[in-house]
Short mmCIF file of C-alpha atoms in Angstrom, two decimals:
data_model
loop_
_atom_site.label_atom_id
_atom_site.label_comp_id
_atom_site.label_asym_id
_atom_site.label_seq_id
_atom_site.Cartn_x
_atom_site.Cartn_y
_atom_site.Cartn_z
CA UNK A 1 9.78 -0.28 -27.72
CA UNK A 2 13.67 -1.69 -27.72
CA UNK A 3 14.25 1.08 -24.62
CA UNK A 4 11.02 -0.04 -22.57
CA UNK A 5 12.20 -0.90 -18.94
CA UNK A 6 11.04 -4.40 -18.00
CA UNK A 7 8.97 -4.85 -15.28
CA UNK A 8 8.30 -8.49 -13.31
CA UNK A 9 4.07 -9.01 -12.38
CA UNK A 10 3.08 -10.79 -9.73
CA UNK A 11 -0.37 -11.81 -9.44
CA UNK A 12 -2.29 -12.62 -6.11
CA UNK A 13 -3.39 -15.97 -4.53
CA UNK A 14 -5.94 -17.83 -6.87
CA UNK A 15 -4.74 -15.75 -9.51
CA UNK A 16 -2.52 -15.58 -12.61
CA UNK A 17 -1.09 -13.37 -15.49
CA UNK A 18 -4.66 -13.31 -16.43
CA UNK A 19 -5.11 -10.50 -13.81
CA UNK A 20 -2.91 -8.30 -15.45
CA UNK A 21 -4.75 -8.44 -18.62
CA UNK A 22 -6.72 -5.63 -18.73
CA UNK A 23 -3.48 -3.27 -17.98
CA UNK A 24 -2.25 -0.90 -20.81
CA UNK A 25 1.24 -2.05 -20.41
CA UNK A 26 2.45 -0.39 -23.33
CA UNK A 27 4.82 1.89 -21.37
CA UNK A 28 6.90 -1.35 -20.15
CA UNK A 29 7.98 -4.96 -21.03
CA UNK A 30 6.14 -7.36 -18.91
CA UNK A 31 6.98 -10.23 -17.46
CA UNK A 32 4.39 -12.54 -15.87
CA UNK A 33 5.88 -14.49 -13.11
CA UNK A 34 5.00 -17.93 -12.61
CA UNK A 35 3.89 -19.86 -9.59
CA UNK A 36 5.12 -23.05 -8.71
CA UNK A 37 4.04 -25.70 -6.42
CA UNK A 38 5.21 -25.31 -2.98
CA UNK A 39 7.00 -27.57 -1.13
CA UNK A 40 6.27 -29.20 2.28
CA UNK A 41 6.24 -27.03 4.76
CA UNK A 42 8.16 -24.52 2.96
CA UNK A 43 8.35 -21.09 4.53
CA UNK A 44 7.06 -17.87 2.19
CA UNK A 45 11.15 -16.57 2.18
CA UNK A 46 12.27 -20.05 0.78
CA UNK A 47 9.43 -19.79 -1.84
CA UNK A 48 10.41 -16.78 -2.73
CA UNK A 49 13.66 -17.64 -3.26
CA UNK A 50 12.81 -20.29 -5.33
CA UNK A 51 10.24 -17.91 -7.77
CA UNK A 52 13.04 -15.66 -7.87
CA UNK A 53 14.96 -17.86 -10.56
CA UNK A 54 12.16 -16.41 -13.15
CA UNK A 55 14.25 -13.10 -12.43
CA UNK A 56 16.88 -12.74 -14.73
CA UNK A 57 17.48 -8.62 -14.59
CA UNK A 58 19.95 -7.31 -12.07
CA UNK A 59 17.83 -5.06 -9.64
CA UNK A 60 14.55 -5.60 -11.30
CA UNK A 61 11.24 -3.79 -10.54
CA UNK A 62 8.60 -5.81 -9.38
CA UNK A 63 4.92 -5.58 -9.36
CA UNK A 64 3.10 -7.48 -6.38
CA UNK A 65 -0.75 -8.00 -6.28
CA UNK A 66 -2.09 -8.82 -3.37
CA UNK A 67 -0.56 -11.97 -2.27
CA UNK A 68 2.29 -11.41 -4.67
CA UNK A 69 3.25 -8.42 -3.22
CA UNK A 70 3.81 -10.03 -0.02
CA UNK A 71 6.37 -12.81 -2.19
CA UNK A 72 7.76 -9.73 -4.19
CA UNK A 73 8.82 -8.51 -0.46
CA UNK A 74 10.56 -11.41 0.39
CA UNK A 75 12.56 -11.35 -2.99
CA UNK A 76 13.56 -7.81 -2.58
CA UNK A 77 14.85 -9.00 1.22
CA UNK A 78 16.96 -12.02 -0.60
CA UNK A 79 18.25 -9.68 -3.77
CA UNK A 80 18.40 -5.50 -4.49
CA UNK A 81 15.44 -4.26 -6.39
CA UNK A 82 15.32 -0.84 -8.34
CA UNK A 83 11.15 -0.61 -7.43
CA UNK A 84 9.02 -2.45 -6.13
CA UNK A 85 5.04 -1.34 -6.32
CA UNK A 86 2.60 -3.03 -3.95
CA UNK A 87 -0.51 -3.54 -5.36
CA UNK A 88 -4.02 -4.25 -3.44
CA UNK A 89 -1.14 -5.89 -1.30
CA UNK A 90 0.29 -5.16 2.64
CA UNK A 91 4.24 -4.36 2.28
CA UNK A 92 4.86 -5.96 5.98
CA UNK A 93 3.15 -7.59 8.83
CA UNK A 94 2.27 -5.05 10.40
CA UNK A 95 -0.21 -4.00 7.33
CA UNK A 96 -2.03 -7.41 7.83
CA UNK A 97 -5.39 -7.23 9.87
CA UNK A 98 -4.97 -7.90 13.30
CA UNK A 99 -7.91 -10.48 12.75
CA UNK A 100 -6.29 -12.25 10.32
CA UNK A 101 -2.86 -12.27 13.19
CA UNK A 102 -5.20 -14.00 15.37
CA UNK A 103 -5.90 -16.90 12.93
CA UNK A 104 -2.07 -17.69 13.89
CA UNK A 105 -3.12 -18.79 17.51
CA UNK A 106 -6.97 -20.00 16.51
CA UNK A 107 -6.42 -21.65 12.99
CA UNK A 108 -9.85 -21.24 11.85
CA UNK A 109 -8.32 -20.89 8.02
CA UNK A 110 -7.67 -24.18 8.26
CA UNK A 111 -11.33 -24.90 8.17
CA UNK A 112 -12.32 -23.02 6.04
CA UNK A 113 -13.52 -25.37 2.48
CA UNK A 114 -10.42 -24.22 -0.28
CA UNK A 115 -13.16 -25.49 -2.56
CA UNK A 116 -15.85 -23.22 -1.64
CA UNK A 117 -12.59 -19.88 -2.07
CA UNK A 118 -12.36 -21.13 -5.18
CA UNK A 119 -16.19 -21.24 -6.59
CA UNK A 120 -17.65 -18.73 -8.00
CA UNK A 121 -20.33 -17.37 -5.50
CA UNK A 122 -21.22 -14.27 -3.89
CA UNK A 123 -19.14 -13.91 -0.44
CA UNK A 124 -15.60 -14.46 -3.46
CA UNK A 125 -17.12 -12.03 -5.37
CA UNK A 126 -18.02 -9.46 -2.80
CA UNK A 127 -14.20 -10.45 -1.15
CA UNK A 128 -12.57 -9.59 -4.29
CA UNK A 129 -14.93 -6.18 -5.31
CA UNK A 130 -15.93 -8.08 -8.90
CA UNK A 131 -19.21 -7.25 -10.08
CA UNK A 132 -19.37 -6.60 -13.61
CA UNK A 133 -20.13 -9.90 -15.94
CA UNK A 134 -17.07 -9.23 -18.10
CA UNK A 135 -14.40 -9.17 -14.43
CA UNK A 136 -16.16 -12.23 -13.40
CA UNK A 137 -15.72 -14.46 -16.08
CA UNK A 138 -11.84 -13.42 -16.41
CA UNK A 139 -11.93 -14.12 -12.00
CA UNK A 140 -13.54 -17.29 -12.05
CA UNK A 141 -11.26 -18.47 -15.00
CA UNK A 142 -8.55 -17.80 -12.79
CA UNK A 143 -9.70 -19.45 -9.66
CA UNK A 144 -11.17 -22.46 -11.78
CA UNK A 145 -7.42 -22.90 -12.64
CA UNK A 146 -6.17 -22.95 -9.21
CA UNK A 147 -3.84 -25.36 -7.94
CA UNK A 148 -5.98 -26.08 -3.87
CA UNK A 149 -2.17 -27.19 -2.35
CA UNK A 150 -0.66 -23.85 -3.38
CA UNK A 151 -4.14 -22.11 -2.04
CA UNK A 152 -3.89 -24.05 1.36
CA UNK A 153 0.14 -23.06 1.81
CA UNK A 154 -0.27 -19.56 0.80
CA UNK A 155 -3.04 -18.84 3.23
CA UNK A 156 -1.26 -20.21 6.00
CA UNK A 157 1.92 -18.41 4.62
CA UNK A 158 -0.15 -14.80 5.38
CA UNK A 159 -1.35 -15.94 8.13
CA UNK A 160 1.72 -16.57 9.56
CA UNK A 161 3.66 -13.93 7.84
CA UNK A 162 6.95 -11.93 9.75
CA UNK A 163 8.00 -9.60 7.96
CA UNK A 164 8.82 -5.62 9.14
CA UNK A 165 11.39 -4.50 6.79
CA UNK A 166 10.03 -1.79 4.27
CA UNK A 167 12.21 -0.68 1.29
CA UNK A 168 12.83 2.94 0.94
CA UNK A 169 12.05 2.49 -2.77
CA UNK A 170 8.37 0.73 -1.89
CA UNK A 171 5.33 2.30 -3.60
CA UNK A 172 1.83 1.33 -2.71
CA UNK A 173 -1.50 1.72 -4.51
CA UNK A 174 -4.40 0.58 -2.75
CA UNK A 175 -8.42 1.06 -2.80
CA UNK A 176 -10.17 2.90 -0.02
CA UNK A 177 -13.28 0.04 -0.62
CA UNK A 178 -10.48 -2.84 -0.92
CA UNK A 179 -12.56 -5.24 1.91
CA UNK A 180 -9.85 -8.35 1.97
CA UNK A 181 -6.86 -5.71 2.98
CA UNK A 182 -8.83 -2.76 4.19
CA UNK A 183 -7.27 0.44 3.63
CA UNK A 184 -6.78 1.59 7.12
CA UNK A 185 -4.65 -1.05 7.44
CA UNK A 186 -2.28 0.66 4.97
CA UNK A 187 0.20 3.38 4.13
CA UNK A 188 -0.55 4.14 0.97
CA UNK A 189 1.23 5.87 -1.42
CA UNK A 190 -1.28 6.20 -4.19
CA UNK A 191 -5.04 5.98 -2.38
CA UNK A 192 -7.75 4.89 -5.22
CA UNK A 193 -11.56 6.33 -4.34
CA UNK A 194 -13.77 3.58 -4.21
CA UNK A 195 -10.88 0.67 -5.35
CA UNK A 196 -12.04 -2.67 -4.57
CA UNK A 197 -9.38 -5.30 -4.31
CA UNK A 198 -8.98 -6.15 -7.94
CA UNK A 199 -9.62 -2.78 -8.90
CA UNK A 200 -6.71 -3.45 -11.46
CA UNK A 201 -9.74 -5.37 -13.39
CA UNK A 202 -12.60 -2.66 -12.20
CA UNK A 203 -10.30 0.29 -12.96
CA UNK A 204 -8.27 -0.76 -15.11
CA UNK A 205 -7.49 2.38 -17.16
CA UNK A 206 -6.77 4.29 -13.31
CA UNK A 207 -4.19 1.55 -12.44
CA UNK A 208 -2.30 1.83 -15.97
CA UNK A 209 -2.13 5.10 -15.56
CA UNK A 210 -0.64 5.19 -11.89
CA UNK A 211 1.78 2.20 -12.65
CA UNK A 212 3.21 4.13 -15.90
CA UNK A 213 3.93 7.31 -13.87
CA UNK A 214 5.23 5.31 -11.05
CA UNK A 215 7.71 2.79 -13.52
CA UNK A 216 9.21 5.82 -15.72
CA UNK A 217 9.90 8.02 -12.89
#
């Protein structure tokens, strides 16, 4: 439809639009941001400003998964957004595991093999709550196409993370069996029984439904 609001997506760290595509989008016009490589020692806000060129509407909404949400938090800081929906995703740094805080002062991330994150085996999967055949073949497409620099900066880009300004216009939807961000972790505006991480692939029909109420309000 001509009328249909249009709504920027986000996807999360190893991902791409390709997350999104199980979505019934039908109520909105999507637009898949892209990621681009980062630069040098850039810092998440500079990034961010940076993506933000693929934003052409004046006080967009955004869509952030995971990772992306986190970005889409930094663009609503640099520009005024009409919504902005977390998604599997921490809206400040005060949502982000204390465990994963400590990784700022004991860098064990930066041990960690970006080559085994981005193979398909068991640990990923259980991360990430995938488990039917159909969610990991669309996963492991996504993380096959992975660029490791951008995987390597955005870790260390969470890990390092300030960021304690929440929008009065924030919604979040997150899974009570989301093991990467767990729930009690997060204010949630929208709690999912039993959503995994990418529960936007498990549940796909839920999180249409939730996004469409959320977007035409």
């Amino acid at each position: 439809m001509n009328n249909s609001p249009t709504v920027y997506f986000i996807s999360g760290l190893g991902a791409d639009k390709r997350a999104f595509q199980l979505l019934d989008l039908s109520f909105c016009r999507p637009v898949f941001v892209d990621w681009i490589k980062p630069l040098p020692g850039e810092t998440i806000a500079n990034y961010a400003g940076r993506l933000r060129e693929q934003i052409t509407e004046e006080e967009p909404m955004i869509v952030g998964l995971s990772f992306g949400g986190m970005i889409a938090a930094e663009i609503a800081r640099q520009v005024p957004v009409k919504k902005l929906i977390f998604l599997s995703s921490a809206k400040s740094e005060k949502e982000i595991p204390y465990y994963m805080k400590w990784m700022r002062f004991l860098p064990l991330h930066k041990t960690v093999s970006v080559s085994f994150l981005r193979s398909a085996n068991h640990f990923v999967y259980k991360l990430m709550g995938v488990a039917k055949r159909e969610d990991k073949i669309i996963f492991e497409e996504m993380l096959y196409g992975s660029d490791e620099q951008f995987i390597k900066w955005a870790i260390n880009a969470i890990v390092h993370w300030k960021y304690n300004h929440v929008l009065s216009n924030a919604v979040t939807i997150h899974g009570t069996a989301d093991i990467l961000l767990p729930f009690r972790f997060i204010q949630a505006d929208y709690k999912v029984d039993g959503g995994e991480h990418l529960m936007l692939l498990t549940m796909a029909d839920k999180i249409s439904l939730l996004l469409a109420g959320i977007i035409e309000v």
